[in-house]
Short mmCIF file of C-alpha atoms and ligand atoms in Angstrom, two decimals:
data_model
loop_
_atom_site.label_atom_id
_atom_site.label_comp_id
_atom_site.label_asym_id
_atom_site.label_seq_id
_atom_site.Cartn_x
_atom_site.Cartn_y
_atom_site.Cartn_z
CA MET H 4 -30.30 -42.57 12.33
CA PRO H 5 -28.42 -40.65 15.08
CA ASP H 6 -29.77 -37.18 15.77
CA LEU H 7 -28.25 -33.99 17.08
CA GLU H 8 -28.64 -34.08 20.86
CA ARG H 9 -25.65 -32.59 22.70
CA VAL H 10 -23.85 -29.58 21.26
CA VAL H 11 -20.94 -27.58 22.65
CA LEU H 12 -21.01 -24.22 20.88
CA GLY H 13 -17.82 -22.18 21.00
CA VAL H 14 -18.12 -18.45 20.34
CA THR H 15 -15.02 -16.30 19.78
CA GLY H 16 -14.52 -12.56 19.49
CA GLY H 17 -15.71 -11.43 16.09
CA ILE H 18 -18.57 -9.23 14.99
CA ALA H 19 -20.41 -12.30 13.65
CA ALA H 20 -20.77 -13.53 17.27
CA TYR H 21 -24.36 -12.23 17.18
CA LYS H 22 -25.22 -15.07 14.76
CA ALA H 23 -24.48 -17.53 17.58
CA ALA H 24 -27.76 -16.50 19.22
CA GLU H 25 -29.74 -17.70 16.22
CA LEU H 26 -27.67 -20.86 15.98
CA ILE H 27 -28.49 -21.72 19.61
CA ARG H 28 -32.17 -21.15 18.87
CA LEU H 29 -32.03 -23.56 15.90
CA CYS H 30 -30.34 -26.23 18.05
CA LYS H 31 -32.88 -25.80 20.84
CA GLN H 32 -35.81 -25.92 18.41
CA HIS H 33 -34.39 -29.18 17.15
CA GLY H 34 -34.44 -30.52 20.71
CA ALA H 35 -30.67 -30.50 21.31
CA GLN H 36 -29.03 -29.48 24.59
CA VAL H 37 -26.49 -26.70 24.14
CA ARG H 38 -23.53 -25.70 26.30
CA VAL H 39 -21.97 -22.39 25.29
CA LEU H 40 -18.26 -21.69 25.75
CA MET H 41 -17.07 -18.15 25.01
CA THR H 42 -13.62 -16.64 24.78
CA SER H 43 -13.27 -13.54 26.95
CA THR H 44 -13.06 -11.39 23.80
CA ALA H 45 -16.36 -12.81 22.56
CA THR H 46 -18.08 -11.36 25.65
CA ARG H 47 -17.27 -7.88 24.30
CA PHE H 48 -19.36 -8.60 21.20
CA ILE H 49 -22.36 -10.37 22.73
CA SER H 50 -23.31 -10.89 26.34
CA PRO H 51 -23.05 -14.29 28.03
CA LEU H 52 -26.45 -13.48 29.53
CA THR H 53 -28.07 -13.50 26.06
CA LEU H 54 -26.43 -16.73 24.94
CA GLY H 55 -26.88 -18.45 28.32
CA THR H 56 -30.57 -17.52 28.43
CA LEU H 57 -31.15 -18.91 24.94
CA ALA H 58 -29.15 -22.05 25.72
CA GLU H 59 -30.82 -22.44 29.14
CA SER H 60 -27.45 -23.21 30.71
CA GLU H 61 -24.54 -21.36 32.25
CA VAL H 62 -21.98 -19.96 29.79
CA LEU H 63 -18.39 -20.92 30.60
CA ILE H 64 -15.41 -18.72 29.77
CA ASP H 65 -12.39 -19.22 32.02
CA LEU H 66 -10.80 -22.51 32.85
CA PHE H 67 -10.77 -21.42 36.50
CA PRO H 68 -14.00 -19.64 37.46
CA ALA H 69 -13.37 -16.62 39.70
CA SER H 70 -15.23 -18.22 42.62
CA GLU H 71 -13.19 -21.41 42.50
CA THR H 72 -10.06 -22.03 44.54
CA GLY H 73 -9.16 -24.88 42.25
CA LEU H 74 -9.44 -27.33 45.16
CA SER H 75 -12.97 -28.58 44.57
CA GLY H 76 -12.07 -30.38 41.36
CA SER H 77 -14.76 -28.61 39.32
CA TRP H 78 -12.14 -27.00 37.07
CA THR H 79 -11.99 -30.33 35.22
CA GLN H 80 -15.28 -29.43 33.56
CA HIS H 81 -13.57 -29.16 30.16
CA VAL H 82 -12.83 -32.89 30.31
CA HIS H 83 -16.46 -33.71 31.12
CA LEU H 84 -17.75 -31.35 28.45
CA GLY H 85 -15.33 -32.76 25.89
CA ARG H 86 -16.71 -36.22 26.56
CA TRP H 87 -20.33 -35.12 26.85
CA ALA H 88 -20.42 -33.33 23.50
CA GLN H 89 -21.70 -35.16 20.45
CA LEU H 90 -20.50 -32.28 18.29
CA ILE H 91 -18.45 -29.14 18.93
CA THR H 92 -19.08 -26.16 16.67
CA ILE H 93 -17.08 -22.95 16.87
CA ALA H 94 -18.90 -20.07 15.16
CA PRO H 95 -17.46 -17.60 14.57
CA LEU H 96 -13.84 -18.77 14.80
CA THR H 97 -11.34 -15.90 14.85
CA ALA H 98 -7.81 -16.05 13.46
CA THR H 99 -6.49 -15.93 17.04
CA THR H 100 -8.46 -18.90 18.31
CA ALA H 101 -7.64 -20.81 15.11
CA ALA H 102 -3.96 -20.18 15.88
CA ARG H 103 -4.33 -21.24 19.53
CA LEU H 104 -6.12 -24.45 18.54
CA ALA H 105 -3.65 -25.18 15.74
CA TRP H 106 -0.81 -25.12 18.25
CA GLY H 107 -2.63 -27.05 20.97
CA MET H 108 -2.94 -24.19 23.45
CA ALA H 109 -5.56 -24.79 26.10
CA ASP H 110 -5.67 -21.58 28.11
CA ASP H 111 -9.42 -21.11 28.37
CA MET H 112 -12.49 -23.29 28.68
CA LEU H 113 -13.16 -23.45 24.94
CA THR H 114 -9.68 -24.45 23.79
CA ALA H 115 -9.23 -26.91 26.69
CA THR H 116 -12.58 -28.53 25.88
CA VAL H 117 -11.67 -28.92 22.19
CA LEU H 118 -8.41 -30.61 23.21
CA SER H 119 -10.35 -32.99 25.45
CA ALA H 120 -13.02 -33.79 22.87
CA ARG H 121 -13.57 -37.10 21.14
CA CYS H 122 -16.42 -35.95 18.92
CA PRO H 123 -16.41 -34.20 15.51
CA VAL H 124 -15.36 -30.54 15.63
CA LEU H 125 -16.79 -28.07 13.11
CA LEU H 126 -14.90 -24.80 12.70
CA CYS H 127 -16.56 -21.79 11.07
CA PRO H 128 -13.86 -19.14 10.53
CA ALA H 129 -15.05 -15.58 9.97
CA MET H 130 -12.86 -12.49 9.66
CA ASP H 131 -11.78 -9.84 7.22
CA GLU H 132 -10.66 -11.19 3.85
CA ASP H 133 -7.01 -10.17 4.22
CA MET H 134 -6.77 -11.85 7.62
CA TYR H 135 -8.44 -14.94 6.20
CA ARG H 136 -6.11 -15.07 3.19
CA HIS H 137 -2.95 -14.49 5.26
CA PRO H 138 -0.61 -17.48 4.95
CA ALA H 139 -0.52 -17.83 8.76
CA THR H 140 -4.32 -18.21 8.96
CA GLN H 141 -4.40 -20.58 5.99
CA ALA H 142 -1.56 -22.68 7.44
CA ASN H 143 -3.35 -22.86 10.79
CA LEU H 144 -6.61 -23.96 9.16
CA GLU H 145 -4.71 -26.56 7.15
CA ARG H 146 -3.15 -27.81 10.36
CA LEU H 147 -6.56 -27.99 12.02
CA ARG H 148 -7.92 -29.98 9.07
CA GLY H 149 -4.98 -32.32 9.60
CA TYR H 150 -6.23 -33.01 13.15
CA GLY H 151 -9.49 -34.18 11.60
CA TYR H 152 -11.50 -31.03 12.33
CA TYR H 153 -14.07 -29.94 9.76
CA VAL H 154 -13.89 -26.44 8.35
CA LEU H 155 -16.92 -24.65 6.93
CA GLU H 156 -15.47 -22.01 4.65
CA PRO H 157 -16.61 -18.40 5.06
CA GLU H 158 -18.77 -16.79 2.39
CA TYR H 159 -18.42 -13.81 0.08
CA GLY H 160 -20.23 -10.60 0.92
CA PRO H 161 -20.10 -7.31 2.86
CA LEU H 162 -17.71 -7.47 5.84
CA ALA H 163 -17.69 -5.52 9.09
CA SER H 164 -14.78 -3.44 7.78
CA GLY H 165 -17.03 -2.03 5.07
CA LEU H 166 -15.12 -4.00 2.43
CA ILE H 167 -16.72 -6.68 0.31
CA GLY H 168 -14.95 -10.02 0.10
CA TRP H 169 -14.51 -13.53 1.49
CA GLY H 170 -14.74 -13.87 5.24
CA ARG H 171 -18.42 -13.65 6.16
CA LEU H 172 -19.77 -16.21 8.57
CA PRO H 173 -22.39 -18.34 6.74
CA GLU H 174 -25.97 -17.86 7.93
CA PRO H 175 -26.97 -19.87 11.02
CA GLU H 176 -29.23 -22.10 8.88
CA THR H 177 -26.24 -23.10 6.72
CA ILE H 178 -24.08 -23.85 9.77
CA PHE H 179 -26.91 -25.80 11.38
CA ALA H 180 -27.44 -27.85 8.19
CA ARG H 181 -23.74 -28.79 8.22
CA MET H 182 -23.98 -29.70 11.91
CA LEU H 183 -26.87 -32.04 11.19
CA GLU H 184 -24.97 -33.51 8.27
CA LEU H 185 -21.96 -34.26 10.48
CA VAL H 186 -24.12 -36.17 12.92
CA ARG H 187 -26.56 -37.78 10.48
CA GLY H 188 -24.54 -37.90 7.26
CA ASP H 189 -25.99 -36.86 3.89
CA PRO H 190 -28.54 -39.56 3.00
CA ARG H 191 -27.52 -39.32 -0.66
CA TRP H 192 -23.91 -40.21 0.21
CA GLN H 193 -24.32 -42.13 3.45
CA GLY H 194 -22.61 -45.53 3.20
CA ARG H 195 -21.64 -45.12 -0.48
CA LYS H 196 -18.22 -46.35 -1.46
CA VAL H 197 -16.27 -43.59 -3.16
CA LEU H 198 -12.86 -43.81 -4.79
CA VAL H 199 -11.02 -40.53 -5.37
CA THR H 200 -7.63 -40.11 -7.02
CA ALA H 201 -5.58 -36.97 -6.42
CA GLY H 202 -2.25 -35.26 -6.94
CA PRO H 203 0.38 -35.73 -9.60
CA THR H 204 2.27 -38.89 -10.41
CA ILE H 205 6.06 -38.88 -10.62
CA GLU H 206 7.92 -40.82 -13.25
CA PRO H 207 11.56 -41.53 -12.36
CA ILE H 208 14.32 -40.74 -14.86
CA ASP H 209 17.11 -42.05 -12.68
CA ALA H 210 17.77 -42.62 -8.97
CA VAL H 211 17.33 -38.93 -8.09
CA ARG H 212 15.27 -37.27 -10.85
CA PHE H 213 11.72 -37.50 -12.11
CA ILE H 214 9.14 -36.05 -14.53
CA SER H 215 5.97 -34.72 -12.96
CA ASN H 216 3.49 -31.82 -13.05
CA PHE H 217 2.38 -28.98 -10.78
CA SER H 218 -0.72 -30.68 -9.33
CA SER H 219 -1.03 -29.98 -5.58
CA GLY H 220 -3.76 -32.55 -4.86
CA LYS H 221 -5.95 -29.91 -3.18
CA MET H 222 -9.03 -30.50 -5.36
CA GLY H 223 -9.01 -34.28 -4.88
CA PHE H 224 -8.33 -34.00 -1.14
CA ALA H 225 -11.24 -31.54 -0.77
CA LEU H 226 -13.53 -33.97 -2.60
CA ALA H 227 -12.43 -36.88 -0.41
CA GLU H 228 -12.88 -34.80 2.75
CA GLN H 229 -16.36 -33.62 1.84
CA ALA H 230 -17.53 -37.05 0.71
CA ALA H 231 -16.37 -38.52 4.05
CA GLN H 232 -18.13 -35.71 5.92
CA ARG H 233 -21.33 -36.67 4.17
CA GLY H 234 -21.03 -40.23 5.41
CA ALA H 235 -19.42 -41.92 2.37
CA ARG H 236 -16.71 -44.58 2.79
CA VAL H 237 -13.84 -42.95 0.96
CA VAL H 238 -10.62 -44.41 -0.43
CA LEU H 239 -8.17 -41.74 -1.60
CA ILE H 240 -5.36 -42.86 -3.90
CA THR H 241 -2.86 -40.05 -4.14
CA GLY H 242 0.43 -39.24 -5.78
CA PRO H 243 3.10 -37.41 -3.72
CA VAL H 244 1.57 -34.26 -2.14
CA GLN H 245 2.10 -32.15 0.97
CA LEU H 246 -1.40 -32.44 2.43
CA PRO H 247 -2.76 -33.98 5.63
CA THR H 248 -5.11 -36.95 5.32
CA PRO H 249 -8.73 -35.77 5.68
CA ALA H 250 -10.73 -37.12 8.61
CA GLY H 251 -12.32 -40.52 8.07
CA VAL H 252 -10.60 -41.16 4.74
CA GLU H 253 -8.54 -44.27 3.87
CA ARG H 254 -5.46 -42.93 2.10
CA VAL H 255 -3.19 -44.93 -0.16
CA ASP H 256 0.02 -43.26 -1.39
CA VAL H 257 1.49 -44.06 -4.79
CA ARG H 258 4.28 -42.58 -6.88
CA THR H 259 3.96 -43.54 -10.53
CA ALA H 260 1.08 -43.76 -13.03
CA GLU H 261 1.68 -47.50 -13.19
CA GLU H 262 1.27 -47.85 -9.40
CA MET H 263 -1.86 -45.69 -9.45
CA PHE H 264 -3.26 -47.85 -12.24
CA ARG H 265 -2.66 -51.08 -10.28
CA LEU H 266 -4.33 -49.67 -7.17
CA VAL H 267 -7.30 -48.29 -9.09
CA GLN H 268 -7.71 -51.69 -10.74
CA ALA H 269 -7.72 -53.31 -7.30
CA ARG H 270 -9.99 -50.82 -5.50
CA SER H 271 -12.44 -49.59 -8.17
CA PRO H 272 -14.61 -52.72 -8.58
CA GLU H 273 -16.12 -52.17 -5.12
CA ALA H 274 -16.71 -48.41 -5.64
CA ASP H 275 -20.16 -46.90 -6.28
CA VAL H 276 -18.58 -43.64 -7.44
CA VAL H 277 -15.11 -43.05 -8.89
CA ILE H 278 -13.74 -39.52 -9.19
CA MET H 279 -10.49 -39.31 -11.15
CA SER H 280 -9.05 -35.94 -10.21
CA ALA H 281 -5.39 -37.01 -10.30
CA ALA H 282 -3.12 -35.35 -12.83
CA VAL H 283 -1.66 -38.61 -14.10
CA ALA H 284 1.54 -38.24 -16.11
CA ASP H 285 0.81 -39.20 -19.72
CA PHE H 286 4.39 -40.29 -20.39
CA THR H 287 7.09 -42.08 -18.44
CA PRO H 288 10.78 -42.63 -19.34
CA LEU H 289 11.31 -45.69 -21.49
CA GLN H 290 14.11 -46.68 -19.14
CA THR H 291 14.93 -45.63 -15.61
CA GLU H 292 18.66 -45.50 -14.85
CA ARG H 293 19.44 -47.34 -11.62
CA GLY H 294 22.07 -44.85 -10.49
CA LYS H 295 22.38 -41.12 -11.06
CA ILE H 296 22.95 -40.03 -14.67
CA LYS H 297 26.31 -38.24 -14.82
CA LYS H 298 26.31 -34.86 -16.51
CA SER H 299 29.78 -35.47 -17.92
CA ARG H 300 28.47 -38.35 -20.07
CA TYR H 301 26.03 -36.01 -21.85
CA SER H 302 27.96 -32.80 -22.38
CA ARG H 303 26.22 -32.32 -25.76
CA GLY H 304 22.75 -32.70 -24.29
CA LEU H 305 20.57 -35.58 -23.21
CA THR H 306 17.55 -36.94 -25.06
CA LEU H 307 14.99 -38.78 -22.97
CA ARG H 308 12.76 -41.35 -24.64
CA LEU H 309 9.29 -41.58 -23.19
CA ARG H 310 6.49 -44.10 -23.56
CA PRO H 311 2.79 -43.52 -22.82
CA THR H 312 1.39 -44.53 -19.44
CA PRO H 313 -1.88 -46.47 -19.15
CA ASP H 314 -4.97 -44.23 -19.41
CA ILE H 315 -6.55 -45.15 -16.09
CA LEU H 316 -9.81 -43.32 -16.73
CA ALA H 317 -10.26 -44.95 -20.13
CA TRP H 318 -9.72 -48.34 -18.49
CA LEU H 319 -12.32 -47.47 -15.84
CA GLY H 320 -14.78 -46.44 -18.57
CA GLU H 321 -14.39 -49.81 -20.24
CA HIS H 322 -14.58 -51.90 -17.08
CA ARG H 323 -17.25 -50.10 -15.04
CA ARG H 324 -20.36 -51.80 -13.75
CA PRO H 325 -23.46 -50.19 -15.32
CA GLU H 326 -24.51 -48.68 -11.97
CA GLN H 327 -21.03 -47.39 -11.11
CA ARG H 328 -20.70 -43.62 -11.54
CA LEU H 329 -17.56 -42.31 -13.20
CA ILE H 330 -16.40 -38.69 -13.09
CA GLY H 331 -13.27 -37.42 -14.82
CA PHE H 332 -11.40 -34.14 -14.90
CA ALA H 333 -10.11 -32.36 -17.95
CA LEU H 334 -7.31 -29.87 -17.87
CA GLU H 335 -7.31 -27.80 -21.02
CA THR H 336 -5.54 -24.61 -21.96
CA GLU H 337 -7.49 -24.11 -25.23
CA ASN H 338 -10.70 -25.38 -26.87
CA GLY H 339 -11.70 -26.56 -23.39
CA GLU H 340 -15.30 -27.41 -24.07
CA SER H 341 -14.75 -29.49 -27.20
CA TYR H 342 -11.82 -31.44 -25.72
CA ALA H 343 -13.72 -32.04 -22.47
CA LEU H 344 -16.77 -33.32 -24.35
CA GLU H 345 -14.54 -35.58 -26.44
CA LYS H 346 -13.06 -37.10 -23.27
CA LEU H 347 -16.52 -37.42 -21.71
CA HIS H 348 -17.70 -39.57 -24.63
CA ASN H 349 -14.50 -41.42 -25.51
CA LYS H 350 -13.84 -42.49 -21.92
CA HIS H 351 -17.52 -43.40 -21.25
CA LEU H 352 -17.95 -41.02 -18.30
CA ASP H 353 -21.08 -39.75 -16.55
CA ALA H 354 -19.55 -36.30 -16.07
CA ILE H 355 -16.34 -34.38 -16.66
CA VAL H 356 -15.05 -31.36 -14.73
CA LEU H 357 -13.25 -28.90 -16.97
CA ASN H 358 -10.65 -26.51 -15.62
CA ASN H 359 -8.19 -24.21 -17.28
CA PRO H 360 -4.92 -23.65 -15.39
CA ASN H 361 -4.32 -20.39 -17.27
CA GLU H 362 -7.36 -18.62 -15.81
CA PRO H 363 -6.58 -16.39 -12.82
CA GLY H 364 -7.13 -18.19 -9.50
CA ALA H 365 -7.79 -21.55 -11.15
CA GLY H 366 -5.91 -24.81 -11.61
CA PHE H 367 -2.75 -26.24 -10.05
CA GLY H 368 -1.57 -25.08 -6.66
CA HIS H 369 -4.26 -22.44 -6.08
CA ASP H 370 -6.68 -22.64 -3.17
CA THR H 371 -9.44 -21.50 -5.52
CA ASN H 372 -10.82 -22.84 -8.77
CA ARG H 373 -13.51 -22.20 -11.37
CA VAL H 374 -14.84 -25.12 -13.35
CA THR H 375 -17.56 -26.23 -15.75
CA VAL H 376 -19.16 -29.64 -15.29
CA PHE H 377 -20.44 -31.43 -18.40
CA PHE H 378 -22.83 -34.32 -17.94
CA ALA H 379 -23.33 -37.16 -20.42
CA THR H 380 -26.96 -36.01 -20.63
CA GLY H 381 -25.78 -32.82 -22.37
CA GLU H 382 -26.24 -30.54 -19.35
CA ALA H 383 -23.44 -28.11 -18.44
CA VAL H 384 -23.09 -26.35 -15.07
CA HIS H 385 -20.61 -23.52 -14.49
CA LEU H 386 -19.18 -23.05 -10.98
CA PRO H 387 -17.63 -19.57 -10.63
CA LEU H 388 -14.33 -18.80 -8.86
CA GLN H 389 -14.42 -20.02 -5.24
CA SER H 390 -12.35 -22.11 -2.82
CA LYS H 391 -11.62 -25.70 -3.81
CA HIS H 392 -13.54 -26.83 -0.72
CA ARG H 393 -16.64 -25.01 -1.92
CA ILE H 394 -16.19 -26.36 -5.44
CA ALA H 395 -15.97 -29.86 -3.92
CA ASP H 396 -19.16 -29.21 -1.97
CA HIS H 397 -21.03 -28.14 -5.12
CA LEU H 398 -19.63 -31.03 -7.15
CA LEU H 399 -20.85 -33.57 -4.59
CA ASP H 400 -24.30 -31.96 -4.61
CA LEU H 401 -24.39 -32.02 -8.42
CA ILE H 402 -23.25 -35.66 -8.58
CA ALA H 403 -25.82 -36.66 -5.93
CA ASP H 404 -28.67 -34.78 -7.62
CA ARG H 405 -27.91 -35.87 -11.17
CA LEU H 406 -26.26 -39.27 -10.89
CA LEU H 407 -27.12 -41.10 -7.64
N1 CTP J 29 -6.11 -39.68 -16.84
C1 CTP J 29 -5.90 -40.99 -16.52
N2 CTP J 29 -4.77 -41.62 -16.93
C2 CTP J 29 -3.85 -40.97 -17.66
C3 CTP J 29 -4.05 -39.61 -18.00
C4 CTP J 29 -5.20 -38.99 -17.56
O1 CTP J 29 -6.74 -41.60 -15.85
N3 CTP J 29 -2.75 -41.60 -18.04
C5 CTP J 29 -7.38 -39.04 -16.40
C6 CTP J 29 -7.21 -37.85 -15.49
O2 CTP J 29 -7.23 -38.25 -14.13
C7 CTP J 29 -8.42 -37.01 -15.82
C8 CTP J 29 -8.71 -37.35 -17.27
O3 CTP J 29 -8.01 -38.56 -17.53
O4 CTP J 29 -9.54 -37.39 -15.05
C9 CTP J 29 -8.27 -36.32 -18.27
O5 CTP J 29 -6.94 -35.98 -18.08
P1 CTP J 29 -6.23 -34.90 -19.02
O6 CTP J 29 -4.80 -34.79 -18.64
O7 CTP J 29 -7.06 -33.66 -19.07
O8 CTP J 29 -6.39 -35.55 -20.43
P2 CTP J 29 -5.72 -36.75 -21.16
O9 CTP J 29 -6.75 -37.82 -21.29
O10 CTP J 29 -4.44 -37.14 -20.51
O11 CTP J 29 -5.46 -36.15 -22.63
P3 CTP J 29 -4.56 -34.87 -23.05
O12 CTP J 29 -3.39 -34.87 -22.10
O13 CTP J 29 -4.19 -35.15 -24.44
O14 CTP J 29 -5.43 -33.66 -22.91
#
């Protein structure tokens, strides 16, 4: 098993920069070499002397050190560091450095090294909740995920501003555990074949119109991303969504329920775990017009006839190998628990994840969710409101602990 040996630790200018000292100590205790790169703002929060002493190496800040003329060639250190690193971690990551990285700016040693890197990059954003929630910050983090970088979401708690909310840097032990996981994988998931479905399906009415639902795909994409991070071999079958493909995931795009069904039939036999988080349309038009339906032909109104689509999850429940694990989702607006349990039993699942789109902050399109997981054993676990990435993290832990 590979071990953590060569870390580049980026530290940017936030109050949580003091936690970097402890993180360096954990890496050193583990036996890893650490090179610390700070932004100039970070040096106002914690001294390079402290971090350099703990890391037992010189801290780099500027691309062009003051003593250099630029003629000796040593300014290319970012390229060497980028290649040397086995893992780059930036903790804390400010909104500003997230923005610079998202747009490929390389105006200091840290950002230039990240651009030169070939290794996994773990980003640990930490800031005040409003800054974190701002669409610009969220869009930048989404963009960074799209480059294949891993994002460890901030936690809930007291913030430097005196407010309480999301935005706290996780404790150094939590960051270090994720760093180890990125290098070693999670032994419970390492090498497992996982099939995840995500997003809506679209069912064409004519050449330009379709029936669909509001699913954004975020929950399924978060599950695929986290499973890949833990070392699983992940196939993600997704309906049409506006999301970047997570790092290390094989993505297959489909449009209709019928197409998703065919692909699940083809790819599920090899899977150890199947997670059906797609919001598959239950009905599709009986006929699809080849051209565009003209309004003038239906001035008194248009009645569409629909037929049911195949229930993919029910098919999976009937065709699964005994050792294959099968997890479904249930979207219910009322009587959630009884409907979810009915689906759990009728579709022969190991677990079902219940969510209610009417609850604040939960369901389609939101970045957050709150769910209850029901296991076939009768156990129920409630996961309170949190980001879909954190929900995915908990779900994978629950599945690993209870079902693998
Ligand atoms: N599902 C599926 N194929 C369908 C419809 C749903 O595989 N044609 C899966 C979903 O991916 C989800 C689970 O079945 O994992 C439950 O979906 P949900 O929409 O909550 O329930 P349905 O079974 O469609 O029943 P109803 O719409 O009546 O609640």
